[in-house]
Coordinates of N, CA and C and ligand atoms in Angstrom, one line a residue:
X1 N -49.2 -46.3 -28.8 CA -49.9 -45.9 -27.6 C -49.2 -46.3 -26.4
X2 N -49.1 -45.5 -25.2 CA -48.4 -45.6 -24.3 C -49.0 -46.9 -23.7
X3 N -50.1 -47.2 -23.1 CA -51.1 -48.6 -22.9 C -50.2 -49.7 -23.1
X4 N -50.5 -49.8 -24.6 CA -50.4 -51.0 -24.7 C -48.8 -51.6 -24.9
X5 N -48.2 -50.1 -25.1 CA -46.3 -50.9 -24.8 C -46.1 -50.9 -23.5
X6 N -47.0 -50.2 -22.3 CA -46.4 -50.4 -21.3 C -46.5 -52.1 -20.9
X7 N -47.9 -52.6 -21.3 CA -48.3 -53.5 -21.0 C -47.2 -54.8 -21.7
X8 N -47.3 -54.3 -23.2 CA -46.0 -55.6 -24.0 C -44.6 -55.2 -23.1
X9 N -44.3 -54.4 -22.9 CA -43.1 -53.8 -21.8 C -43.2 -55.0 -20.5
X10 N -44.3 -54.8 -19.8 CA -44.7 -55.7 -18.8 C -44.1 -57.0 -19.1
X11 N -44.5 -57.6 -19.9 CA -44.7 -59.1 -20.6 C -43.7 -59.6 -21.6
X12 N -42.4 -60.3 -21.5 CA -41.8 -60.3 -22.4 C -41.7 -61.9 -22.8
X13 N -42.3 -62.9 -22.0 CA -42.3 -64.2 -21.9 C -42.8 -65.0 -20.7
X14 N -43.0 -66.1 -20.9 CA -43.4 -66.8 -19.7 C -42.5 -66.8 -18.6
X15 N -41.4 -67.3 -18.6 CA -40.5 -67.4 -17.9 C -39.1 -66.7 -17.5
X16 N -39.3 -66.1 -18.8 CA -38.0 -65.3 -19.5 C -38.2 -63.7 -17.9
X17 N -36.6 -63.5 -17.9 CA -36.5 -62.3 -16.8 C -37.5 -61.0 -17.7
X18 N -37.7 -60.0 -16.8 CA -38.5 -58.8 -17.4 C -39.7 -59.5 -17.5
X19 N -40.2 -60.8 -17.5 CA -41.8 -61.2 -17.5 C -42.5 -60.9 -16.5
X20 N -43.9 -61.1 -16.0 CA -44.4 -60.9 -15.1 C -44.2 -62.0 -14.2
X21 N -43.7 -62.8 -14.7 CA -43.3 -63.9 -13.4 C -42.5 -63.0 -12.6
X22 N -41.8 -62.4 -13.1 CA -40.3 -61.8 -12.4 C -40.4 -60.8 -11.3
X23 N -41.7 -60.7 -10.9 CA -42.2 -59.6 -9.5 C -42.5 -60.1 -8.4
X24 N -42.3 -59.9 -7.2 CA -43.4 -60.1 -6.3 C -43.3 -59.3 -5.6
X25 N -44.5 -58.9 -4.5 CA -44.6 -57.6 -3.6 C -44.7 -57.9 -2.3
X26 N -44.4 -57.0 -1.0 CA -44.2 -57.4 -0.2 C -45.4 -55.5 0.8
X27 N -45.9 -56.8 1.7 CA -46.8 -55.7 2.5 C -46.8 -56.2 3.7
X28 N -47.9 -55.5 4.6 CA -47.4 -55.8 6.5 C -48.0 -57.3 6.2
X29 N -48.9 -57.0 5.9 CA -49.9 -58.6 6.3 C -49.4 -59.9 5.1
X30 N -49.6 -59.1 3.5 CA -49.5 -60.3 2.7 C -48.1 -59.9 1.8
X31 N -48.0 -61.0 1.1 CA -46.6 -61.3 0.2 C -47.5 -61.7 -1.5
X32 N -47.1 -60.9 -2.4 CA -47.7 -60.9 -3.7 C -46.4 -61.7 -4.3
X33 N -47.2 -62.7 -5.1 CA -46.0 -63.8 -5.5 C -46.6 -64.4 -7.3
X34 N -45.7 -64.6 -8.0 CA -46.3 -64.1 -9.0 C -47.0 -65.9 -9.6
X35 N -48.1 -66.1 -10.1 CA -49.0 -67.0 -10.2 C -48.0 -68.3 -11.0
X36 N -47.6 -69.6 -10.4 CA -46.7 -70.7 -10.7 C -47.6 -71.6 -10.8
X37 N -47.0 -72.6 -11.5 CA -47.7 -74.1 -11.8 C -48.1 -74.7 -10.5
X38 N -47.1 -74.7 -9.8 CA -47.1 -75.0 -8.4 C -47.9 -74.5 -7.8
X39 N -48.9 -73.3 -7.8 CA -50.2 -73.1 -7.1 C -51.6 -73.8 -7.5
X40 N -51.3 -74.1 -9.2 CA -52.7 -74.4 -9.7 C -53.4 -75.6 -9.1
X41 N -52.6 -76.7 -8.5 CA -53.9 -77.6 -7.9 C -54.7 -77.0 -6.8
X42 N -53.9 -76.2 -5.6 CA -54.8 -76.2 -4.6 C -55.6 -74.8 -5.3
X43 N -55.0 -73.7 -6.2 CA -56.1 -72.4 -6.6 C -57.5 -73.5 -7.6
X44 N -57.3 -74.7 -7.9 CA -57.8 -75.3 -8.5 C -59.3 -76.4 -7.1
X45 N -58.6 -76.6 -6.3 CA -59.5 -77.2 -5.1 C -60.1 -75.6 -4.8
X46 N -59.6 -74.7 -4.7 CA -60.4 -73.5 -4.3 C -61.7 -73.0 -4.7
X47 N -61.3 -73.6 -6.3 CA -63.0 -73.7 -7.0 C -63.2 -74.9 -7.3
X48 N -63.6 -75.4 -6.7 CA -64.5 -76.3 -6.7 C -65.6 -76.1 -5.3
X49 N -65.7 -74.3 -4.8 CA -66.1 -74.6 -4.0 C -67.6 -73.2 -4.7
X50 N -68.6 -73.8 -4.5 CA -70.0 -73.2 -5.5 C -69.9 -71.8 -4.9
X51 N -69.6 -71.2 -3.5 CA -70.0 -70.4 -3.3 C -68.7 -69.3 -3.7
X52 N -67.4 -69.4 -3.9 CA -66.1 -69.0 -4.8 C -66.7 -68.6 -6.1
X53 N -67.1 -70.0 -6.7 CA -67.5 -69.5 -8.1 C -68.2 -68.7 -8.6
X54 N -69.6 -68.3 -7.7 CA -70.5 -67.6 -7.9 C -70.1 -66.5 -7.4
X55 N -69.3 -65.9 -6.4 CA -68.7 -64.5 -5.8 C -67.5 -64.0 -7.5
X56 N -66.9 -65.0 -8.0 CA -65.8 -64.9 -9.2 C -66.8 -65.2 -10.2
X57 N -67.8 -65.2 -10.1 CA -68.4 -65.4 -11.3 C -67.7 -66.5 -12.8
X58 N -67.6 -67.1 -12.1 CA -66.4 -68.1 -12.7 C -66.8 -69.5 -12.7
X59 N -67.0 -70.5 -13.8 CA -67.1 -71.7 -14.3 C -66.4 -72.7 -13.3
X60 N -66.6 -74.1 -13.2 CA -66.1 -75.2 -12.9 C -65.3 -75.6 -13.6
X61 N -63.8 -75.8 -13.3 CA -62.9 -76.6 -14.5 C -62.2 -77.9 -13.7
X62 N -61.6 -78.5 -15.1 CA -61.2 -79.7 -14.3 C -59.2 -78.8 -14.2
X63 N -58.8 -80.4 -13.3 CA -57.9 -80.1 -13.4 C -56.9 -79.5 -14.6
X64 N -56.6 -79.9 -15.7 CA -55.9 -79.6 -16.8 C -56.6 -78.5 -17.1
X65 N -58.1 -78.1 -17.3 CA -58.6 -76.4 -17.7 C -57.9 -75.5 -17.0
X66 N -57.7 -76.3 -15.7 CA -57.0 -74.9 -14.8 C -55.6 -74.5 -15.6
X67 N -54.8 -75.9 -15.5 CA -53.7 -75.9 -16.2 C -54.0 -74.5 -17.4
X68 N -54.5 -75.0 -18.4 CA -54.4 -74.2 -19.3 C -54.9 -73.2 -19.2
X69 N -55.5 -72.7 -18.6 CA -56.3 -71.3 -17.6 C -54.8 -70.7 -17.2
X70 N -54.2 -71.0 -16.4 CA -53.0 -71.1 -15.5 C -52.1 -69.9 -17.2
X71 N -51.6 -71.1 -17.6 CA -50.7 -71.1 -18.8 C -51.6 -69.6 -20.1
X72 N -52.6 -69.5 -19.9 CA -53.1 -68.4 -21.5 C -52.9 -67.1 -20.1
X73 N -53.2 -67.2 -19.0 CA -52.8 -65.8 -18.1 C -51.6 -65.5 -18.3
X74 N -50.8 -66.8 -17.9 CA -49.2 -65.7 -17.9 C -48.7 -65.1 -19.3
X75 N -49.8 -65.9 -20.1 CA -48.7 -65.0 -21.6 C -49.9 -64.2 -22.1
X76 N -50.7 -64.0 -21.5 CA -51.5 -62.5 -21.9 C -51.2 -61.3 -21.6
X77 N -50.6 -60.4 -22.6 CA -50.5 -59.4 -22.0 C -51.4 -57.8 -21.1
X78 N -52.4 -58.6 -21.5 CA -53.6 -57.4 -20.9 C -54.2 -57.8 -19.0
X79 N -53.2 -59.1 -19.0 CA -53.6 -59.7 -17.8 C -52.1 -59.8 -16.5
X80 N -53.0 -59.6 -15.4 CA -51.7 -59.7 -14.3 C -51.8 -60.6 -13.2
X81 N -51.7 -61.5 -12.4 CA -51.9 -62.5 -11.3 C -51.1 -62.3 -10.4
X82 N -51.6 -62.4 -9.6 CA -50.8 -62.7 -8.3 C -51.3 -63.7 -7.8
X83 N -50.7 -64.1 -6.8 CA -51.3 -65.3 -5.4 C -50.9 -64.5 -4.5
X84 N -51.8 -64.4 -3.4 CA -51.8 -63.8 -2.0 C -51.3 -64.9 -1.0
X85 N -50.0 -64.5 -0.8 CA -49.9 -64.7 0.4 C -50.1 -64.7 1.7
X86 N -50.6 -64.9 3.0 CA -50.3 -64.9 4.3 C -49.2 -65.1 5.1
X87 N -48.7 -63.8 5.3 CA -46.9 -64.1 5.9 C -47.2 -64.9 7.3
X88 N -48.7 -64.8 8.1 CA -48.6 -65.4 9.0 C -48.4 -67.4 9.1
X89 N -48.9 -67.3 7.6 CA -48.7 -69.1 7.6 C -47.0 -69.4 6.5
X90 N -46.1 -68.7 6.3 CA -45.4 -69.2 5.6 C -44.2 -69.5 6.5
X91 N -43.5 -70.6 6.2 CA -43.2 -72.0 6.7 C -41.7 -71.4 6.7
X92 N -40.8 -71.5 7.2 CA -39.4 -71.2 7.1 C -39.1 -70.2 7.1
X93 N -40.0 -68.7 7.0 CA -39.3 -67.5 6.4 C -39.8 -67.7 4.8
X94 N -40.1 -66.2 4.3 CA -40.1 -65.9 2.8 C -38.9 -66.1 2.2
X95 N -38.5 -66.8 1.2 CA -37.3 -67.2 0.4 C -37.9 -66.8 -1.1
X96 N -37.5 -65.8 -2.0 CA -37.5 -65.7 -3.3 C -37.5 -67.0 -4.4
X97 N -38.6 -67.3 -5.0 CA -38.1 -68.5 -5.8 C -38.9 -69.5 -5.0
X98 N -39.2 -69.5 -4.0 CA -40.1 -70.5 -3.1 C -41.5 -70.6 -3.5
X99 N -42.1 -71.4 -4.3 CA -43.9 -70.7 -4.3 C -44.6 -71.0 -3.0
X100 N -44.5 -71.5 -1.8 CA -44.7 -71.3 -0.3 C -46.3 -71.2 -0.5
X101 N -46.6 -72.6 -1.5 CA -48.0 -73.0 -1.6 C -48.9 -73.4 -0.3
X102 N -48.0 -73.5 1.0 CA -48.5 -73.4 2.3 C -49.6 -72.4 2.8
X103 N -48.9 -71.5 2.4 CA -49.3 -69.8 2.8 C -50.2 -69.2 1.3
X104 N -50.4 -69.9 0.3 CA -51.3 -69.1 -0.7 C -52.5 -69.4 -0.1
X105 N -53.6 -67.8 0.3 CA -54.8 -67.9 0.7 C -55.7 -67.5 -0.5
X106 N -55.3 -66.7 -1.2 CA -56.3 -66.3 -2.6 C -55.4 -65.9 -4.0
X107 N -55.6 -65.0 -4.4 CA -55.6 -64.2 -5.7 C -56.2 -62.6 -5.9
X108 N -55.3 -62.3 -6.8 CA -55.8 -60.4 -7.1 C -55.1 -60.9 -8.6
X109 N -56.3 -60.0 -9.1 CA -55.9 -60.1 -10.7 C -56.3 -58.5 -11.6
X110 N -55.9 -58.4 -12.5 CA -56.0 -57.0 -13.3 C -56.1 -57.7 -14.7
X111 N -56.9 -56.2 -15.9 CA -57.2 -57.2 -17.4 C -57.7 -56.0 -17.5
X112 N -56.9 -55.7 -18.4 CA -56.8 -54.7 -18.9 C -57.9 -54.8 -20.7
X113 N -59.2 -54.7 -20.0 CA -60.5 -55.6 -20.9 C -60.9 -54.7 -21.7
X114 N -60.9 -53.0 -21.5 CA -61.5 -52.4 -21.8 C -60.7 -51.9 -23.3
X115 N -61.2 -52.3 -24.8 CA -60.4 -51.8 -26.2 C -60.1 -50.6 -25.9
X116 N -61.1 -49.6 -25.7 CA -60.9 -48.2 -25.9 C -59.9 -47.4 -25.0
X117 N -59.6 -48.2 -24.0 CA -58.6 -47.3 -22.8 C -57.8 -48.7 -22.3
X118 N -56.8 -48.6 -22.4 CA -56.1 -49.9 -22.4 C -55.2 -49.7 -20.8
X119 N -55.6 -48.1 -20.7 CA -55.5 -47.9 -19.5 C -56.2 -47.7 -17.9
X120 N -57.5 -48.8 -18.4 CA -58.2 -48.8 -17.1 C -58.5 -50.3 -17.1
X121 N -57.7 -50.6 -15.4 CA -57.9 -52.0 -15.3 C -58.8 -52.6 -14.5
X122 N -59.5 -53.4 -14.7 CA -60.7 -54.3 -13.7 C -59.9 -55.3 -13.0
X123 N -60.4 -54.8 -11.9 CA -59.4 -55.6 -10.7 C -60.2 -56.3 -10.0
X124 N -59.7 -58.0 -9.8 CA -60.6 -58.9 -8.6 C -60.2 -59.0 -8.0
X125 N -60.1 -59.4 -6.6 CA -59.7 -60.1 -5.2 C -60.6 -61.5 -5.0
X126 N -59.8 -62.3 -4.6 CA -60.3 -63.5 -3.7 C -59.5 -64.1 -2.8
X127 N -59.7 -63.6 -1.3 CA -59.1 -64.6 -0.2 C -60.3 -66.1 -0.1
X128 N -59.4 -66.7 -0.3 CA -60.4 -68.2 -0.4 C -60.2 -68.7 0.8
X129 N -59.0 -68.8 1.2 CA -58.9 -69.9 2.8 C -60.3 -69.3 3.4
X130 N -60.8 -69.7 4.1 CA -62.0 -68.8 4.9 C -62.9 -70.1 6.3
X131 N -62.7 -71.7 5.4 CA -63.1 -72.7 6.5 C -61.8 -73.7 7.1
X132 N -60.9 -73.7 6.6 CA -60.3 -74.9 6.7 C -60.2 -75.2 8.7
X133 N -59.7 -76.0 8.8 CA -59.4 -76.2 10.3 C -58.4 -74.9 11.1
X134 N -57.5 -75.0 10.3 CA -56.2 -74.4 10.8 C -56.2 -72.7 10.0
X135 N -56.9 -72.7 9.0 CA -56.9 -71.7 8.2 C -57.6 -70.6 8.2
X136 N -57.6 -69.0 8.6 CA -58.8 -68.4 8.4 C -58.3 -66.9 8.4
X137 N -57.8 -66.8 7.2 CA -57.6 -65.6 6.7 C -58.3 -64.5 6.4
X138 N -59.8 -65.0 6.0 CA -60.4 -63.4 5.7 C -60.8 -62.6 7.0
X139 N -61.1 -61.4 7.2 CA -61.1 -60.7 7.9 C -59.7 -60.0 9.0
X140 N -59.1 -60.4 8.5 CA -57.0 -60.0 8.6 C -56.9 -58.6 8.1
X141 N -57.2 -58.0 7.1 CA -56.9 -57.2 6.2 C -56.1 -57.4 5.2
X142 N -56.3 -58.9 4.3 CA -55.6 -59.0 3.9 C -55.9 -59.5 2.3
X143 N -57.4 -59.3 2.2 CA -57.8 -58.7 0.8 C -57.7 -57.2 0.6
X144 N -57.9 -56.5 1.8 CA -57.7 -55.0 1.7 C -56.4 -54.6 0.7
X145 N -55.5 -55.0 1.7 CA -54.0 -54.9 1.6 C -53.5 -55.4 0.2
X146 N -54.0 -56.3 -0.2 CA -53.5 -57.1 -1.6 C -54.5 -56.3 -2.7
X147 N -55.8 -56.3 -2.9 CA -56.1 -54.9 -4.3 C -55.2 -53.4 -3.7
X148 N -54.8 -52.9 -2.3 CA -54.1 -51.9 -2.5 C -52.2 -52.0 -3.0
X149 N -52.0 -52.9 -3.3 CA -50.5 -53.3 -3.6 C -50.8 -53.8 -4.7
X150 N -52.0 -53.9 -5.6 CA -52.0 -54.4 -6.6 C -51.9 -53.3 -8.0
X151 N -52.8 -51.9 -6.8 CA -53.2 -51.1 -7.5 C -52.2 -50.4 -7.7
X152 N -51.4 -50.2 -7.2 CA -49.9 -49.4 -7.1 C -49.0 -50.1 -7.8
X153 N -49.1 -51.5 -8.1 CA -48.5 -52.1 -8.7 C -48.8 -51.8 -10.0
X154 N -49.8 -51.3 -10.4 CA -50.9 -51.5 -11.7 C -50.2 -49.9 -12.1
X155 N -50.5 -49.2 -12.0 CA -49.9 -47.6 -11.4 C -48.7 -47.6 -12.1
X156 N -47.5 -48.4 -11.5 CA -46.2 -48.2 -11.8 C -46.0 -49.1 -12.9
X157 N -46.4 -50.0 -13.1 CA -45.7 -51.2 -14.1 C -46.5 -50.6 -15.4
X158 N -48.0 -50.7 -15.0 CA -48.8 -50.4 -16.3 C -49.3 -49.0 -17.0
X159 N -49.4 -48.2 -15.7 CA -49.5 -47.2 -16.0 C -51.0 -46.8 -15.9
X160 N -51.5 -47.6 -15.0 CA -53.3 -47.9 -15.3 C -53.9 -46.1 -14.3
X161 N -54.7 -45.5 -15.0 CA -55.4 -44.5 -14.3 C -56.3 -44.3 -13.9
X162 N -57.2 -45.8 -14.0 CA -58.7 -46.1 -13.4 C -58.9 -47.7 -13.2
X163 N -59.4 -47.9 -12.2 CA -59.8 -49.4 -11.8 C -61.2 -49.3 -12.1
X164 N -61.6 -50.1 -12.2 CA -63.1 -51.3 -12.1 C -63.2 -52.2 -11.2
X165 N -64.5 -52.1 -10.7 CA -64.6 -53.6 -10.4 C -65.9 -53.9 -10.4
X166 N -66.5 -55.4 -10.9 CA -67.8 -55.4 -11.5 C -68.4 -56.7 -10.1
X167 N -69.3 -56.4 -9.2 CA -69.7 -57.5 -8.1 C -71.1 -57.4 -7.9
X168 N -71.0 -59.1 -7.8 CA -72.7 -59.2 -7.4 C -73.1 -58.1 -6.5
X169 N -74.9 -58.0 -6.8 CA -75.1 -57.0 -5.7 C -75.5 -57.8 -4.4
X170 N -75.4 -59.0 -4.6 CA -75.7 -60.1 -3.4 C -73.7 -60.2 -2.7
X171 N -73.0 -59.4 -3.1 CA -71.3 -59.5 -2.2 C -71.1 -58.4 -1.3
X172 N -71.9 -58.3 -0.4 CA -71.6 -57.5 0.3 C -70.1 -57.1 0.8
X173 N -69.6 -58.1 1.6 CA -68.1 -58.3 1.8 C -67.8 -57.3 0.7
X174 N -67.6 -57.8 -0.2 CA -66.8 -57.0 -1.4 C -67.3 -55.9 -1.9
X175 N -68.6 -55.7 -1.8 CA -68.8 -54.2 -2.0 C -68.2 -53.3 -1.5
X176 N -68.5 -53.6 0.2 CA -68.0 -52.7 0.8 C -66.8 -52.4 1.2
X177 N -65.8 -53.5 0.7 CA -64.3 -53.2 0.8 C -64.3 -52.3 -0.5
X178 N -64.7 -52.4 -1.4 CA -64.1 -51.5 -2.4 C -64.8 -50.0 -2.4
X179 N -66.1 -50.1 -1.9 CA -66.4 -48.8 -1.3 C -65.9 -47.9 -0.1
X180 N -65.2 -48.9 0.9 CA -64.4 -48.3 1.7 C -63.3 -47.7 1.1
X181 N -62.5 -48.2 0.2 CA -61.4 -47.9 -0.9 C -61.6 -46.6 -1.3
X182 N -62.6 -46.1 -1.7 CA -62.8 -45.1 -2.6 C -63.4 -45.1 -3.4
X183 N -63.9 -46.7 -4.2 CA -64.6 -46.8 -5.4 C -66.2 -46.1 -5.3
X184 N -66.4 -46.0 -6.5 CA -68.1 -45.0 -6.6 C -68.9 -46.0 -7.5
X185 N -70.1 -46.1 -7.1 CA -71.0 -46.4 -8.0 C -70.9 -45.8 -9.4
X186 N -70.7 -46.9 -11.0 CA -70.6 -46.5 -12.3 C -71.9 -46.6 -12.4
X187 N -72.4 -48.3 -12.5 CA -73.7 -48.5 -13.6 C -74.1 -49.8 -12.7
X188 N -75.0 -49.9 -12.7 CA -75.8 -51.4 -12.3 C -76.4 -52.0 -13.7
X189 N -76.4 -53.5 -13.7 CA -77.2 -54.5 -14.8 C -77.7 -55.2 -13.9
X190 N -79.2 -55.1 -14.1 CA -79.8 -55.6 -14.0 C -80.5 -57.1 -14.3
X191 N -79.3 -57.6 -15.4 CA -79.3 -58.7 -16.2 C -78.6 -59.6 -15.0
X192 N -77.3 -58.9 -15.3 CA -76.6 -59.8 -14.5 C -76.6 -59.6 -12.9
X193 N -77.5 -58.6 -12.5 CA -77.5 -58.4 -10.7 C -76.4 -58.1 -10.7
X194 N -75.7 -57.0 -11.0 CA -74.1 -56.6 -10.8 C -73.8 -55.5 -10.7
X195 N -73.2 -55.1 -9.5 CA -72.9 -53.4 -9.7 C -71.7 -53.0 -10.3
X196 N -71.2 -52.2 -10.9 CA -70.2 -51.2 -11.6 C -69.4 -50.2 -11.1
X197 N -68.2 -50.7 -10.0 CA -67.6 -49.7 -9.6 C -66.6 -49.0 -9.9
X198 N -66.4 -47.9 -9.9 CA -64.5 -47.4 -10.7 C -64.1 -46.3 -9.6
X199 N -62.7 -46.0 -10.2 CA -62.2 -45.4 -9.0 C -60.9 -44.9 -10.1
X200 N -60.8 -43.0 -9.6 CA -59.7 -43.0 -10.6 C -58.0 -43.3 -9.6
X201 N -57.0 -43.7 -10.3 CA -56.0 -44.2 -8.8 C -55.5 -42.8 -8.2
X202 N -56.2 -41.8 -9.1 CA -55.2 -40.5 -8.1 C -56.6 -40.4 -6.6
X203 N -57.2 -41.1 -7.0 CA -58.3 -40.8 -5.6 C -58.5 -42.0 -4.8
X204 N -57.1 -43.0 -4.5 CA -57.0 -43.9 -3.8 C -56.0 -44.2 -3.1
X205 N -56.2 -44.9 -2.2 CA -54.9 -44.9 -0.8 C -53.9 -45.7 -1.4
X206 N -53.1 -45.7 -2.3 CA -52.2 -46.5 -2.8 C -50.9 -46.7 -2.0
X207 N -50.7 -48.1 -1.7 CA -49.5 -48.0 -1.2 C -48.5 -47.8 -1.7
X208 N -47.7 -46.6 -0.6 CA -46.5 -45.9 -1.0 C -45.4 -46.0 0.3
X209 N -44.2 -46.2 -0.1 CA -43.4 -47.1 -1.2 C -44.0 -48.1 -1.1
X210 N -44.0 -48.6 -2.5 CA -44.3 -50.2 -2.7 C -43.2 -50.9 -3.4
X211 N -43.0 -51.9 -2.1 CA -41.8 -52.6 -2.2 C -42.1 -54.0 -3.4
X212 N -41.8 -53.5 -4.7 CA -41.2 -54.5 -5.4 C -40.3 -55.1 -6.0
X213 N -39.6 -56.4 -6.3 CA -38.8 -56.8 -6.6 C -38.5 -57.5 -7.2
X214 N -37.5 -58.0 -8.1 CA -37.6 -59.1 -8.5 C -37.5 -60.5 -8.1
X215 N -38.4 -61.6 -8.7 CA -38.3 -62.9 -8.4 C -37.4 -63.5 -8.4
Ligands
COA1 C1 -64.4 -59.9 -0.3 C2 -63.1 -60.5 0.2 C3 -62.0 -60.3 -0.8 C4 -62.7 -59.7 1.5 O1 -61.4 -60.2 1.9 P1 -60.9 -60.1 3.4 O2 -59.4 -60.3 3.4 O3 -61.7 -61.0 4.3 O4 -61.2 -58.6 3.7 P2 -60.4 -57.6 4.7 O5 -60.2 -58.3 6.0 O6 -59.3 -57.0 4.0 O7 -61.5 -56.5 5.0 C5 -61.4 -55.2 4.4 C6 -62.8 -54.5 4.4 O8 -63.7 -55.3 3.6 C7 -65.0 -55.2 4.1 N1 -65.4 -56.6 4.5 C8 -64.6 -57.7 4.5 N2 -65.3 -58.8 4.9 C9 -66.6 -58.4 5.2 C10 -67.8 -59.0 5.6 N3 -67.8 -60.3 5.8 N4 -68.9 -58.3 5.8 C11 -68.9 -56.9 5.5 N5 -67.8 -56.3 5.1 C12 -66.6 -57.0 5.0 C13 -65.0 -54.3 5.3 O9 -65.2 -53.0 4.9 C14 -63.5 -54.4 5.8 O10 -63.0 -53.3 6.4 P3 -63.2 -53.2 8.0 O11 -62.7 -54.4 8.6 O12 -62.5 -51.9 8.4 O13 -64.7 -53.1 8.2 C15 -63.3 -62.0 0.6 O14 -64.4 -62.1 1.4 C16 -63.5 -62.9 -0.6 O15 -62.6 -63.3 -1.2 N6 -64.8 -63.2 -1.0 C17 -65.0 -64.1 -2.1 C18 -64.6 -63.7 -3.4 C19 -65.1 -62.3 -3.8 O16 -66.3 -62.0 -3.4 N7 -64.3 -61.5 -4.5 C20 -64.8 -60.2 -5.0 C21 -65.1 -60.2 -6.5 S1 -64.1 -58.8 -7.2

């Protein structure tokens, strides 16, 4: 199946060249940098914050869970991370090889969850900086910017021909970025208070060219 070797294609080791470490992307606003040890304390302070976790629908871990959280992503092959950059906070200039943990404001991730189509990926965003003193990245365009460089990324490496994305019906923010996108109402649960959006990628603003490269 084309799917799933694009995806083992993707993935050839943790560290090893041809891995997913070995990418990062580059856009006006943010820098896609591929998810390092070196980010996990502060993406680790990020949740610890209740109202992150409940938008990510995501658990409290301690430090070491992140760790190993960190470590079962990069060698999953159904799975992709980035860290978002903010080129306006990165310290010296972008330098390749730098993880410029200064400038990480969130995450975009892909998971390729669905058995039956290994070709439709569920995609999250999270710009987290949002209180710090000096820090205030959302509203930049720069969650926009990062699911559209993700999706194009998703597109070319994976081969994906439909996104997802599953959000409280209490996220506005994020609804309507991804409805501004192009995504359509799938399904609502009622269980979980969650709407069901998809979008196929030929009916999305995907950034083109998308400058990627290796790490
Ligand atoms: C949702 C989120 C990713 C938006 O990131 P952001 O970088 O601030 O968003 P952008 O500046 O790129 O805004 C793009 C569009 O999103 C929508 N949007 C963003 N913030 C919004 C807000 N507070 N209220 C309403 N719409 C908003 C708007 O449509 C906006 O386009 P516009 O400026 O032309 O109106 C960010 O608020 C976040 O990380 N929230 C917590 C985590 C989360 O909810 N993740 C989604 C789960 S998949």
């Amino acid at each position: 199946m084309e799917s799933s070797s694009s995806a083992a294609a993707a993935v050839d080791g943790e560290d090893g060249g041809g891995s997913k470490r070995s990418w990062y992307a580059v856009g006006e606003r943010a820098v896609l940098v591929p998810y390092l040890r070196e980010h996990v304390p502060r993406y680790h302070g990020w949740m610890q914050d209740p109202a992150l976790l409940e938008a990510t629908a995501s658990e409290p871990l301690s430090l070491d869970q992140e760790f190993e959280v960190h470590r079962s992503w990069t060698l999953d092959p159904l799975k992709h991370t980035f860290i978002v950059l903010d080129k306006d906070l990165i310290e010296g200039g972008f330098a390749v090889g730098d993880p410029h943990t200064e400038a990480m404001v969130g995450d975009v991730n892909i998971y390729m969850n669905d058995p039956d189509d290994l070709q439709l990926a569920e995609i999250e965003i999270m710009i987290a900086e949002h209180k710090s003193t000096f820090c205030y990245s959302r509203g930049k365009g720069l969650g926009q910017e990062a699911i559209l460089i993700m999706m194009a990324f998703a597109v070319e490496k994976y081969g994906i021909h439909t996104f997802r994305a599953k959000i409280n019906e209490s996220n506005t923010a994020s609804l309507k970025l991804f409805r501004k996108l192009g995504f359509k109402d799938a399904s609502y649960s009622s269980v979980f208070k969650e709407v069901t959006l998809e979008a196929p990628a030929t009916a999305l603003p995907l950034v083109s060219p998308l400058t990627i490269r290796n790490w």
